[in-house]
Short mmCIF file of C-alpha atoms in Angstrom, two decimals:
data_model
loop_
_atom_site.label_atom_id
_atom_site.label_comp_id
_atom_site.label_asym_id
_atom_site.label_seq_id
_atom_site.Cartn_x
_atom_site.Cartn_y
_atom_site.Cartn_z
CA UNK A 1 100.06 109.93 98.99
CA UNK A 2 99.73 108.23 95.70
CA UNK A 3 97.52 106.33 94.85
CA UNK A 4 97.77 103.14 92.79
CA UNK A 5 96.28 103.39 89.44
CA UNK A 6 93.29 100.60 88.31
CA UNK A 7 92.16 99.28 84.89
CA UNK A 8 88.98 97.63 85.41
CA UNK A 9 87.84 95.21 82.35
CA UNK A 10 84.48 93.62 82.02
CA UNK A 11 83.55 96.26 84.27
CA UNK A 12 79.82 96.48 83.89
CA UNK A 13 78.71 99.64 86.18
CA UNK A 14 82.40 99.85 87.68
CA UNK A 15 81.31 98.35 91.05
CA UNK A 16 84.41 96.75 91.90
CA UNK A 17 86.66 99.33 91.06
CA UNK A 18 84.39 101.55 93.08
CA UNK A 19 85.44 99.52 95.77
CA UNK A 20 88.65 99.69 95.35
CA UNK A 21 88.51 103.63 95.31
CA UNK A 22 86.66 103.73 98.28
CA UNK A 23 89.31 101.93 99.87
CA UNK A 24 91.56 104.92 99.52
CA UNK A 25 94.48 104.09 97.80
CA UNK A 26 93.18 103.61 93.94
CA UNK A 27 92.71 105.12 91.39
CA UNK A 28 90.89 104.16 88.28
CA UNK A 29 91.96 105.28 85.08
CA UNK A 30 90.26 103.36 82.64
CA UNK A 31 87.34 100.56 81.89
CA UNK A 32 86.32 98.40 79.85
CA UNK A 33 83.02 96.65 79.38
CA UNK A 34 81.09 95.63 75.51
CA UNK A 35 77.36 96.56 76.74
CA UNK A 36 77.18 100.67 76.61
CA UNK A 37 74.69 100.96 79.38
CA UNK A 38 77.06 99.52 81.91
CA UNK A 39 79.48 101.75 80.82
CA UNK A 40 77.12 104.56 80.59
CA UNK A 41 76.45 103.88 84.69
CA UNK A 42 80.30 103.53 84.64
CA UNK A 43 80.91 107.15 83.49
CA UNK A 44 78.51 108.20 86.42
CA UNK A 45 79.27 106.16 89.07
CA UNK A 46 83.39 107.29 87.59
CA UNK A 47 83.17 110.82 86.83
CA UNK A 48 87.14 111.10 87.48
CA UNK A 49 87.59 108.60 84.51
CA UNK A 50 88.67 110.44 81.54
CA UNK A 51 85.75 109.70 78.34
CA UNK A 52 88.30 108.18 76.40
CA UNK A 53 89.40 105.59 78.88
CA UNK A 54 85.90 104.87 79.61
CA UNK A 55 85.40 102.33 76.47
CA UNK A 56 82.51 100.50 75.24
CA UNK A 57 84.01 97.47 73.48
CA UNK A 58 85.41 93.87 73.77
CA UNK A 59 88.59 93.36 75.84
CA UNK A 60 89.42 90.77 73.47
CA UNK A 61 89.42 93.76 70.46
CA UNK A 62 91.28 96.00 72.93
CA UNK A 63 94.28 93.53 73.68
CA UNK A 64 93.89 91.60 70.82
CA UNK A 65 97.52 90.72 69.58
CA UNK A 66 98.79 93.83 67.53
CA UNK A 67 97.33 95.94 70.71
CA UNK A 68 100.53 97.02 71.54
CA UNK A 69 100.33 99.29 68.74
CA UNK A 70 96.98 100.66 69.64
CA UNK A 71 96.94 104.25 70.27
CA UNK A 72 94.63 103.64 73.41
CA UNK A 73 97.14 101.13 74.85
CA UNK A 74 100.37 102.83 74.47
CA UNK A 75 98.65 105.59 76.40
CA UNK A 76 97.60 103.39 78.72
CA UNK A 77 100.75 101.88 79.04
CA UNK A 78 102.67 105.43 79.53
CA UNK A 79 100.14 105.84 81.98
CA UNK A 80 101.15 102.78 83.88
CA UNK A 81 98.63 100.33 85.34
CA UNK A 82 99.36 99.33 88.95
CA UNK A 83 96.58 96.58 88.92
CA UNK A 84 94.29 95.01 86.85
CA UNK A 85 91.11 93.77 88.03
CA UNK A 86 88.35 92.05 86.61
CA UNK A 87 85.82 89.29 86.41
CA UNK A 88 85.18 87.53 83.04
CA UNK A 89 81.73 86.86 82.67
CA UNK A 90 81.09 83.29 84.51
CA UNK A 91 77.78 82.25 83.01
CA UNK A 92 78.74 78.76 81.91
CA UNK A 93 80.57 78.18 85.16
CA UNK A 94 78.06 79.42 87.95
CA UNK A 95 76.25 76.97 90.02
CA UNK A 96 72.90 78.97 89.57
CA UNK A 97 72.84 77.87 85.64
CA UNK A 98 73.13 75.25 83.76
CA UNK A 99 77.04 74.70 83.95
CA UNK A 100 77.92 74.08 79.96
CA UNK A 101 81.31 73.38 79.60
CA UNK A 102 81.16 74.68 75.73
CA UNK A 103 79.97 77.73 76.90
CA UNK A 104 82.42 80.12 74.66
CA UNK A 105 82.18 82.97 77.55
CA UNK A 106 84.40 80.06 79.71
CA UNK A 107 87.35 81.12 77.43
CA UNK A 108 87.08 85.27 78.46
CA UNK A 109 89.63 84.30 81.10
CA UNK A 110 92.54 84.30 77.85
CA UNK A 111 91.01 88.25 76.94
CA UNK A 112 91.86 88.84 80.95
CA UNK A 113 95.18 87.61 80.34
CA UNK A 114 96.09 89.02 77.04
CA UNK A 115 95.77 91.76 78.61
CA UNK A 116 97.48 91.37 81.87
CA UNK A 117 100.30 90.67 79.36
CA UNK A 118 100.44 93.80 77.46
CA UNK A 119 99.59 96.12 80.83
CA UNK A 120 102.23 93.93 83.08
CA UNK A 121 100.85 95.78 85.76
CA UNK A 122 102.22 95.16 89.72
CA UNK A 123 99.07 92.64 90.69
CA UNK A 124 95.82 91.43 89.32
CA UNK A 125 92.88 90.26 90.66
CA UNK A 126 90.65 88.50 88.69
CA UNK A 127 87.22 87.53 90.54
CA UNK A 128 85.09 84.73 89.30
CA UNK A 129 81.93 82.01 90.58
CA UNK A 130 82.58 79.13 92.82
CA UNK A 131 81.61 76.95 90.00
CA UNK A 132 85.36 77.98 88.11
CA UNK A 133 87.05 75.69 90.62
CA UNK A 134 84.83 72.08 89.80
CA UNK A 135 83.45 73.49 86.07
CA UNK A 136 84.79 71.03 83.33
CA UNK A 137 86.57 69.10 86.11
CA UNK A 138 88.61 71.46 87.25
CA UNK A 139 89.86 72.06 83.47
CA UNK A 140 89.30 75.53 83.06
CA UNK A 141 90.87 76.56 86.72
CA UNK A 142 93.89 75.12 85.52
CA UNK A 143 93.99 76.59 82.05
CA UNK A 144 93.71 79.78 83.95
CA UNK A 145 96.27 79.65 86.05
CA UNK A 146 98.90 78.20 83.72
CA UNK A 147 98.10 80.91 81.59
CA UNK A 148 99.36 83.64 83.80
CA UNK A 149 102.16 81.32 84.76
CA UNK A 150 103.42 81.48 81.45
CA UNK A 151 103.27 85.28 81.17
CA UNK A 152 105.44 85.51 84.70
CA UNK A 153 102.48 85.89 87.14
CA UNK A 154 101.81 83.49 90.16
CA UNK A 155 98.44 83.09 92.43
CA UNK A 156 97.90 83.57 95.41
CA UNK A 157 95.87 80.53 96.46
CA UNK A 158 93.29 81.40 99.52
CA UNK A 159 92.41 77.77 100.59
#
């Protein structure tokens, strides 16, 4: 059976594309997270994940806009990535802090996005706080999903 291959940015230890593994029908092939010891844990909790796909850096630098020339992303886009999954840090938008709408780690979403664009894989999912759907008065939800409107992607609305 094959199994549908995961790119998992802002990864931190690779929890949730653990749990997508250990559903049985995924397969991660590469991560993404800027602080090394999360992607340190990744590598261990990951050892299937080749070193080089296994990246310590921004996902903004990896999909920034000449990434399609990127030696890392034209493998990864030979490779073919099923789904992308993700959650962009949320500090500014959680309801256990202090909710600042000029928090600049609000605006990861567009990194998530770009690269959602240049992987145009099958799905996404992109998990977030509670606080993304009120946060800025409901700005930022909006921004987000008008975002991947505009690069051909609808949502799938739980509510």
């Amino acid at each position: 059976m094959k199994k549908y291959t995961v790119v998992d940015l802002f990864s931190g230890a690779g929890g949730m594309s653990l749990g997508f593994e250990q559903s049985n029908g995924f397969e991660t092939i590469a991560a993404i997270d800027i602080w090394k010891p999360a992607v340190e844990t990744l590598i261990y909790n990951h050892p299937k994940i080749s070193k080089e796909f296994a990246i310590c850096a921004s996902v903004d630098d990896v999909f920034s806009k000449n990434s399609q020339h990127s030696p890392l992303v034209k493998r990864l886009n030979e490779i073919g990535a099923d789904v992308v999954i993700g959650g962009p840090p949320c500090q500014g938008m959680s309801l256990a802090g202090k909710r600042l709408d000029s928090d600049p780690r609000n605006q990861l979403f567009k990194s998530f996005v770009k690269a959602v664009e240049v992987l145009q894989p099958k799905a996404f999912v992109m998990e977030n706080v509670p606080g993304l759907l009120s946060s800025d008065g409901g700005k930022i939800n909006r921004a987000i999903l008008d975002a991947f409107a505009e690069i051909g992607y609808n949502h799938f609305d739980q509510h």
